[in-house]
PDB file of C-alpha atoms in Angstrom:
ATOM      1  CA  UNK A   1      41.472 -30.440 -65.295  1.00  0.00           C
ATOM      2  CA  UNK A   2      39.989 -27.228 -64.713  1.00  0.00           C
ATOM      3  CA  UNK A   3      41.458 -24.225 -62.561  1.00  0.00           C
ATOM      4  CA  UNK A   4      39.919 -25.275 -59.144  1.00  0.00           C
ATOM      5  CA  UNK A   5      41.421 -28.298 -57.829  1.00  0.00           C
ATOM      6  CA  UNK A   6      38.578 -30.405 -56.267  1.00  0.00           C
ATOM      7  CA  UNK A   7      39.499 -32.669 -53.420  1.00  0.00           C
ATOM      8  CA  UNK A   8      37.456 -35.666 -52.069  1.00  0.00           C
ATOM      9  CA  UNK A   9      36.481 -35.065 -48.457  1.00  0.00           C
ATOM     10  CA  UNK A  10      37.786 -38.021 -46.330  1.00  0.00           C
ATOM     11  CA  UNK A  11      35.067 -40.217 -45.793  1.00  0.00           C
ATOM     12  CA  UNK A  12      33.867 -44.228 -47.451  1.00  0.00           C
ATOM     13  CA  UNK A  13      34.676 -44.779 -51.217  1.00  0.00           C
ATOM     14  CA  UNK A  14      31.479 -43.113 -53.775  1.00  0.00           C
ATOM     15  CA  UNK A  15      30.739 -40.349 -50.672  1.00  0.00           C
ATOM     16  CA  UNK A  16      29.030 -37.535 -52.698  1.00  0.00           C
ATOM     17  CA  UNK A  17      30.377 -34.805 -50.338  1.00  0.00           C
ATOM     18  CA  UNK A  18      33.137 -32.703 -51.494  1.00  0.00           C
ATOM     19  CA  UNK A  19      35.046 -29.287 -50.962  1.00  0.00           C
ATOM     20  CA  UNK A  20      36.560 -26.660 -53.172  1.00  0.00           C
ATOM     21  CA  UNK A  21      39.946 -25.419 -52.026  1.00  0.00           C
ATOM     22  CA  UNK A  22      39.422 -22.463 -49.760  1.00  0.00           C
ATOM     23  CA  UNK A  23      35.463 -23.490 -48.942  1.00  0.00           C
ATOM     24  CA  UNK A  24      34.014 -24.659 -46.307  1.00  0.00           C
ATOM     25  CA  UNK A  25      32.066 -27.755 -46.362  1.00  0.00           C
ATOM     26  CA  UNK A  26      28.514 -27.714 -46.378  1.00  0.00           C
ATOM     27  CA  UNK A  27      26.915 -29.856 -43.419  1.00  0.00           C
ATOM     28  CA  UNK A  28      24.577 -32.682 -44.878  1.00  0.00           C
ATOM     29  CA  UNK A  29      20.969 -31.728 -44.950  1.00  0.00           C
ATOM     30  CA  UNK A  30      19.021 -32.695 -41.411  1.00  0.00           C
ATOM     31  CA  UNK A  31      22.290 -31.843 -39.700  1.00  0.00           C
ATOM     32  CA  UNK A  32      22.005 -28.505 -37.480  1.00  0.00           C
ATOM     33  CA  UNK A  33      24.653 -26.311 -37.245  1.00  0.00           C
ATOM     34  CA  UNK A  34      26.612 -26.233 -33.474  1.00  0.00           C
ATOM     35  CA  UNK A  35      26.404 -22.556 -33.512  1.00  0.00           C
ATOM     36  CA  UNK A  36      23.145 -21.634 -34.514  1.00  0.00           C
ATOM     37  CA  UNK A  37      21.880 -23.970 -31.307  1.00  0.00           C
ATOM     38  CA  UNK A  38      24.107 -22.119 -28.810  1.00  0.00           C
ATOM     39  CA  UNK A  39      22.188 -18.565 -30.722  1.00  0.00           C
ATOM     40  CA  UNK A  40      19.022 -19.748 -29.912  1.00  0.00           C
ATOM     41  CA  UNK A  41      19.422 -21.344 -26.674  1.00  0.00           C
ATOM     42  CA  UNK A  42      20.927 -17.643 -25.808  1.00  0.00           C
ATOM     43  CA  UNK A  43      18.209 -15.921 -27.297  1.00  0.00           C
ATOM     44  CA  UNK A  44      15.354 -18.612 -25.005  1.00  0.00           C
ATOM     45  CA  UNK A  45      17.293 -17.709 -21.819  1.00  0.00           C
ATOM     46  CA  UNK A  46      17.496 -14.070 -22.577  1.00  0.00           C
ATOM     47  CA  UNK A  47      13.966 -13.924 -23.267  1.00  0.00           C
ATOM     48  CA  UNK A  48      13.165 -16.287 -20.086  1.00  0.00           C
ATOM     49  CA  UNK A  49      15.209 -13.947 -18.200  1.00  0.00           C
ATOM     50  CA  UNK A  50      12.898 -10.611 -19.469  1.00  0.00           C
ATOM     51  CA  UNK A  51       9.843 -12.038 -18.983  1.00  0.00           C
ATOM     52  CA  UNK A  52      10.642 -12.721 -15.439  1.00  0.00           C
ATOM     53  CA  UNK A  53      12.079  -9.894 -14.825  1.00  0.00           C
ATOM     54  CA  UNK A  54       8.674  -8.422 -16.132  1.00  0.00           C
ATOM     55  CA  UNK A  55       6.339 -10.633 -13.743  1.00  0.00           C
ATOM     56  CA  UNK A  56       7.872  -9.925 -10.583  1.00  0.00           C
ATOM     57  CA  UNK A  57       8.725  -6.244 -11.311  1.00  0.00           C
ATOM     58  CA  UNK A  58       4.320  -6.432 -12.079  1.00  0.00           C
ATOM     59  CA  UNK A  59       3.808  -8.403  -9.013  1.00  0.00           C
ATOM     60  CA  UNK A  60       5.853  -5.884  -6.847  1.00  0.00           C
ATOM     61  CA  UNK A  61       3.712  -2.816  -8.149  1.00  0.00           C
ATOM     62  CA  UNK A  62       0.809  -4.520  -7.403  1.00  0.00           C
ATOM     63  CA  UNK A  63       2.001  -4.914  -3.995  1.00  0.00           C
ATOM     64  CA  UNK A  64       3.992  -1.691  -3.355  1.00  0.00           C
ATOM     65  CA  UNK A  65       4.989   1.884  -4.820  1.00  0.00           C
ATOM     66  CA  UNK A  66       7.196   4.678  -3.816  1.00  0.00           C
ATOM     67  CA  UNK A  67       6.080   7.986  -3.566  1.00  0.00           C
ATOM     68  CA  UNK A  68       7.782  11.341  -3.029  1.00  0.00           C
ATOM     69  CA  UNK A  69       6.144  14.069  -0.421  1.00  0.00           C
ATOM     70  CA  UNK A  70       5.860  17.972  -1.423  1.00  0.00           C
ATOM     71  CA  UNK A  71       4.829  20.155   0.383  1.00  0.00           C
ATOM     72  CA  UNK A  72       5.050  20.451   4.608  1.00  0.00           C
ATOM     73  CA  UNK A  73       1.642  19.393   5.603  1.00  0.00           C
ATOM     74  CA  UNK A  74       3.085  16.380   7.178  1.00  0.00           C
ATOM     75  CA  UNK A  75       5.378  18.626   9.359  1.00  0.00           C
ATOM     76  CA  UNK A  76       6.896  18.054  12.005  1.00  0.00           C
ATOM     77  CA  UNK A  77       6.765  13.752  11.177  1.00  0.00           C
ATOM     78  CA  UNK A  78       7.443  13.496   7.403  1.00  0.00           C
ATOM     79  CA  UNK A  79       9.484  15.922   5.144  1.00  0.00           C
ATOM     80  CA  UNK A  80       9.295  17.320   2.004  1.00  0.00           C
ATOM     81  CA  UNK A  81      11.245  15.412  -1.047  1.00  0.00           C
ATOM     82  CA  UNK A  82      11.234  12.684   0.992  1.00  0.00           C
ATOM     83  CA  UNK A  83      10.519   8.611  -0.250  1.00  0.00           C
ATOM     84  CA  UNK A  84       7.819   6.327   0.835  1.00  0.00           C
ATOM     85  CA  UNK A  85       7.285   2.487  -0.001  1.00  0.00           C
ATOM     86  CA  UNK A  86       3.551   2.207   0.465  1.00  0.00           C
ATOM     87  CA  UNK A  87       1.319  -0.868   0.836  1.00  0.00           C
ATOM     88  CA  UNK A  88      -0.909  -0.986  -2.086  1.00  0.00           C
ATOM     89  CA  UNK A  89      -2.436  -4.114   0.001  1.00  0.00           C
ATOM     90  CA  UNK A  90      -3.146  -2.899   3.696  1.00  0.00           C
ATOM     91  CA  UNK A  91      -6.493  -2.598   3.379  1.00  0.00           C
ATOM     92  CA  UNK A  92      -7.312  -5.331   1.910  1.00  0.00           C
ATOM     93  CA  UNK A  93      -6.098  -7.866   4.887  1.00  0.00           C
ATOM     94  CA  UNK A  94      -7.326  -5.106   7.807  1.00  0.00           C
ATOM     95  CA  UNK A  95      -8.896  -2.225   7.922  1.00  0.00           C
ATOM     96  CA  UNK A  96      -8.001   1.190   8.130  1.00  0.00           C
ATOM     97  CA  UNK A  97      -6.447   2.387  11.770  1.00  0.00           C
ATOM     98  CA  UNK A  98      -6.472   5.672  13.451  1.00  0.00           C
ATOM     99  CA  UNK A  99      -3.113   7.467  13.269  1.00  0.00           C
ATOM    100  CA  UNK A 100      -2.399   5.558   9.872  1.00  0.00           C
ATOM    101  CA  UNK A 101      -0.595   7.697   7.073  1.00  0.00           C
ATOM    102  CA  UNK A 102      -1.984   7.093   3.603  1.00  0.00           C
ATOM    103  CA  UNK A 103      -1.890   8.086   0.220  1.00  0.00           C
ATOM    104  CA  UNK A 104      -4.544   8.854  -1.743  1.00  0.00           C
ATOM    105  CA  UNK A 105      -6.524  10.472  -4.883  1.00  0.00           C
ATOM    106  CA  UNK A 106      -7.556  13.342  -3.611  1.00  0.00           C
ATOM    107  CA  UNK A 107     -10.910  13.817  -4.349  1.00  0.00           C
ATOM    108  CA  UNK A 108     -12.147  16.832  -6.213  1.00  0.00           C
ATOM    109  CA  UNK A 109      -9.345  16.138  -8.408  1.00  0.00           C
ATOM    110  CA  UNK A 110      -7.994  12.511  -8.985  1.00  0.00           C
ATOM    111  CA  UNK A 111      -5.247  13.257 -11.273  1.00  0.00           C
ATOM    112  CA  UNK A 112      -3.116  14.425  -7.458  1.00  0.00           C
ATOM    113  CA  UNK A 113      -1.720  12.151  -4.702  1.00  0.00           C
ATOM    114  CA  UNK A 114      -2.403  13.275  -1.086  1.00  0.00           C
ATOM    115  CA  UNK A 115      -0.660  12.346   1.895  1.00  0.00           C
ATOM    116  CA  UNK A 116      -2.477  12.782   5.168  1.00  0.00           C
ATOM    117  CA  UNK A 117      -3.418  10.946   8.906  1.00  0.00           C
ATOM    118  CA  UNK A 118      -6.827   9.142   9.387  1.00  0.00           C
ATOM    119  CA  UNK A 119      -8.345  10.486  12.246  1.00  0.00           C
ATOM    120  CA  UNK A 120     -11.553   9.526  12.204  1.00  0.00           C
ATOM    121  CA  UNK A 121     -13.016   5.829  11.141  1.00  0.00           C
ATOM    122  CA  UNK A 122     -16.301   5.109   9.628  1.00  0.00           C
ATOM    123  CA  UNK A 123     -19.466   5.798  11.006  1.00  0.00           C
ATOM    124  CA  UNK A 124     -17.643   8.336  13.922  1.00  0.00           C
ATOM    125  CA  UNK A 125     -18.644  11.875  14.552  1.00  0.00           C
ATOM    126  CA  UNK A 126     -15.883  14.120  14.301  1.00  0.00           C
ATOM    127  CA  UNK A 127     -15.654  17.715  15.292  1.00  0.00           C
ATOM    128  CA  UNK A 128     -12.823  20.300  15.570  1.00  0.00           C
ATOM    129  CA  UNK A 129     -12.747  23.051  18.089  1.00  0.00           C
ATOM    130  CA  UNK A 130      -9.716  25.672  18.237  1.00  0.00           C
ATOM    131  CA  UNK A 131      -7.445  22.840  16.792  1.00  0.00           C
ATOM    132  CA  UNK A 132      -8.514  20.364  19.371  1.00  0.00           C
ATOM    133  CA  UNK A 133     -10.052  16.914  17.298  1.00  0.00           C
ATOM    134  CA  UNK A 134     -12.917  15.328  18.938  1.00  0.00           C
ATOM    135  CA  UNK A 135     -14.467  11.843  18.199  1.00  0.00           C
ATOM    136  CA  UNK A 136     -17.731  11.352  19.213  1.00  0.00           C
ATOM    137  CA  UNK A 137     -17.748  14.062  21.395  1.00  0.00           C
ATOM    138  CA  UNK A 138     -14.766  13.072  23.346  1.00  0.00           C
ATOM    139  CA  UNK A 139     -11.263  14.510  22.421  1.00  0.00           C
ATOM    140  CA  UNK A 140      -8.644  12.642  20.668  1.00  0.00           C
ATOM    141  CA  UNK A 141      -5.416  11.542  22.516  1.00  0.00           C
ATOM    142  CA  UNK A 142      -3.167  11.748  19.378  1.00  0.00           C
ATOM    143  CA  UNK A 143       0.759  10.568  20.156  1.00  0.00           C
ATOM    144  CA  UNK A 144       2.166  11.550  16.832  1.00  0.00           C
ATOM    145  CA  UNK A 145       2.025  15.161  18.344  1.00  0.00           C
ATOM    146  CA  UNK A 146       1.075  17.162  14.977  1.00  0.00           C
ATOM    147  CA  UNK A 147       1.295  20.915  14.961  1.00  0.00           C
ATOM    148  CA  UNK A 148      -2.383  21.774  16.134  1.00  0.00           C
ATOM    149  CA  UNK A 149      -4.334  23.700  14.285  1.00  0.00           C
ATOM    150  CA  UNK A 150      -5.634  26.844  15.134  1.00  0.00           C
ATOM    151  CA  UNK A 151      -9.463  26.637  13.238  1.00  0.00           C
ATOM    152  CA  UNK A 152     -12.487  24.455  14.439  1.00  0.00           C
ATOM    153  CA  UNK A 153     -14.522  22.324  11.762  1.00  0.00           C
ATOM    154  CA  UNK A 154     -18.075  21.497  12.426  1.00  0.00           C
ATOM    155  CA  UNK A 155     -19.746  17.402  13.715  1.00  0.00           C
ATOM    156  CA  UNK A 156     -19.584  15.391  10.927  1.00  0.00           C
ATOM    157  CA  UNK A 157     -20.767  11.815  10.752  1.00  0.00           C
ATOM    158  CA  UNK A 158     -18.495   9.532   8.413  1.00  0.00           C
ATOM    159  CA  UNK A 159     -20.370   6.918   6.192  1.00  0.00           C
ATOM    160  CA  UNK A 160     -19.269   3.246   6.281  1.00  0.00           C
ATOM    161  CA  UNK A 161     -16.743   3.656   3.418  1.00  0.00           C
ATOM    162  CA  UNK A 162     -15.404   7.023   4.751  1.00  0.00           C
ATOM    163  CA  UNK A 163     -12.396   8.509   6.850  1.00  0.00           C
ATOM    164  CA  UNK A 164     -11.382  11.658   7.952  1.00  0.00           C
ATOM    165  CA  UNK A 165      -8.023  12.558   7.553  1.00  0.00           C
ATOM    166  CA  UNK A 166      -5.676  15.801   8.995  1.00  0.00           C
ATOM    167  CA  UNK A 167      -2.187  16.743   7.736  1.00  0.00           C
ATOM    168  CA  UNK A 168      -0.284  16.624  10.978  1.00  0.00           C
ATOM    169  CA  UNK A 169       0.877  20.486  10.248  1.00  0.00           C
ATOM    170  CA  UNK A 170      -2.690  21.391  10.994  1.00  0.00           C
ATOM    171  CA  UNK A 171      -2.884  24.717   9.584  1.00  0.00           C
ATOM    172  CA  UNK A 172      -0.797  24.238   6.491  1.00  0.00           C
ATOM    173  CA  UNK A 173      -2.996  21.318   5.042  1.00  0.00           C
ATOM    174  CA  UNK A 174      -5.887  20.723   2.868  1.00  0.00           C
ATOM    175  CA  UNK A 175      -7.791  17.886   4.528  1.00  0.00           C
ATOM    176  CA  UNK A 176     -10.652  16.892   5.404  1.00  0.00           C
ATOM    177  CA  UNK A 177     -11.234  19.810   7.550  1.00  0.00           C
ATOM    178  CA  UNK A 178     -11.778  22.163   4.414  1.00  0.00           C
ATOM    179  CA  UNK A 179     -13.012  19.434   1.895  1.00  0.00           C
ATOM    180  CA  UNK A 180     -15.069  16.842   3.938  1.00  0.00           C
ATOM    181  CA  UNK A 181     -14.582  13.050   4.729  1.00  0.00           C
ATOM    182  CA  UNK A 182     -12.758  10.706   2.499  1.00  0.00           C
ATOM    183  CA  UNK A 183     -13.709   7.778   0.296  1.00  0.00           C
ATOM    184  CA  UNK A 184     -11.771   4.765   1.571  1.00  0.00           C
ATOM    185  CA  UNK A 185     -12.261   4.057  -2.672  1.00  0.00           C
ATOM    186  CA  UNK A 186      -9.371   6.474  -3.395  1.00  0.00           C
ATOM    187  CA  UNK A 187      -7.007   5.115  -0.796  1.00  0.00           C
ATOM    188  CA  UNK A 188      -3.545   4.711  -2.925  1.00  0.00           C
ATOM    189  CA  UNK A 189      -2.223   2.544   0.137  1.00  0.00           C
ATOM    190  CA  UNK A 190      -0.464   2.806   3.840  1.00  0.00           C
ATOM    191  CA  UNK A 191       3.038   4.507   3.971  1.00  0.00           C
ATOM    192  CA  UNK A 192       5.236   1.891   5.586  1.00  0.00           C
ATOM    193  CA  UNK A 193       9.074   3.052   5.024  1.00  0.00           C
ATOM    194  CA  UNK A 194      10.629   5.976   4.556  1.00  0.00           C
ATOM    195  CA  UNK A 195      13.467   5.183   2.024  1.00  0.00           C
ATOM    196  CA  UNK A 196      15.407   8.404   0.850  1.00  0.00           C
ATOM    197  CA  UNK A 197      17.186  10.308   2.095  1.00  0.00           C
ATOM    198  CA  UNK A 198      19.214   7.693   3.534  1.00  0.00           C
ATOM    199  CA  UNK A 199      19.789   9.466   6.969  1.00  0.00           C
ATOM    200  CA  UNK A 200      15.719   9.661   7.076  1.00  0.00           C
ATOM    201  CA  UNK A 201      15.724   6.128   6.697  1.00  0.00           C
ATOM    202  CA  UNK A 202      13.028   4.730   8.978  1.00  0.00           C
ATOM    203  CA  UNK A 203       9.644   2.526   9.583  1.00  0.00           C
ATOM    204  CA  UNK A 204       6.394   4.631   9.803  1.00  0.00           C
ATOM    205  CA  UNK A 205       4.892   3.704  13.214  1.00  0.00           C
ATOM    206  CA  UNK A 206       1.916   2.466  13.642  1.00  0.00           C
ATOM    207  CA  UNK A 207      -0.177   3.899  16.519  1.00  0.00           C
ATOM    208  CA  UNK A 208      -3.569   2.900  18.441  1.00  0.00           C
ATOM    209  CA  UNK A 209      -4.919   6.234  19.092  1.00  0.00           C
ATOM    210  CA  UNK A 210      -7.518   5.896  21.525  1.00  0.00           C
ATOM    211  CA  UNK A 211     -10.392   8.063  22.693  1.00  0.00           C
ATOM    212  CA  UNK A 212     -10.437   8.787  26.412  1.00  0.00           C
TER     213      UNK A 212
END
């Protein structure tokens, strides 16, 4: 007899499988182990679970993105270190509105954001004189009541794919006053909620600015 004492397992007379005293028994081959299916059905769910998570956290940037405001050009009606959602799909169901805010690549230098007011729609004339904004030669009733500007700007006729857009703190803005119309190309999207600070907390109206 030799040191180890080997047992029979129980089991029919002539079964090959056996134990040594202390050991474990190893499962017949084709068998799966219990454990090793509960691993891997962990592992599939966590993995269904982060792939999800991945397509709708995708399918909500497409759709939206929050942005941040510096600077006061949007004085007195947005703030700086506030935080916008913006629709990243606006546009593409409607087209652009007077009075909308949007953000934007600004264009001598696409590597900024830009947050201003369309004024003016494509294929208008607009014109500033001593502040006052003129559309086609009439002048603009404008219900967000921005801080008016004290400079004029001379008639400019917007191509089809073109806005003009004003910081509503008039004189504290770069716009389209000092840098000409903008591409509706580099439209980011349409500010829609302001989200932070919490007290600021509030929908961006829209408006339908009309000339008299």
């Amino acid at each position: 007899m030799s040191e180890l004492d080997v047992r029979s397992t129980p089991g029919p007379p002539n079964s090959a499988s056996a134990t040594l005293e202390g050991q474990p028994a190893t499962p017949p081959v084709g068998e799966s182990r219990p454990h090793s299916q509960g691993a891997l059905s962990a592992l599939a769910e966590i993995a269904e679970t982060v792939i999800l998570t991945i397509i709708i956290f995708l399918l909500i940037r497409t759709a939206v993105q929050n942005f941040r405001i510096d600077g006061d050009s949007m004085e007195p009606n947005l703030h700086d270190r506030q935080f916008l959602l913006i629709s990243k799909l606006a546009y593409r169901f409607d087209e652009p509105r007077r009075g909308d805010i949007v953000v934007f690549r600004f264009p001598r230098d696409p590597e900024r954001d830009f947050i201003k007011r369309i004024v003016g729609l494509p294929g208008e004339t607009v014109e500033i004189r001593r502040g006052q904004v003129f559309i086609d030669g009439q002048p603009l009733a404008e219900p967000y009541n921005p801080r008016i500007g004290s400079y004029d700007a001379p008639p400019i006729t917007l191509g089809r794919d073109e806005v003009y857009v004003l910081g509503d703190n008039r004189n504290n803005s770069s716009d389209s006053h000092t840098w000409g119309p903008l591409p509706l190309a580099n439209v980011i999207g349409k500010a829609i909620i302001i989200y932070w600070p919490p007290k600021d907390w509030a929908i961006i109206p829209s408006y339908s600015s009309a000339v008299p």
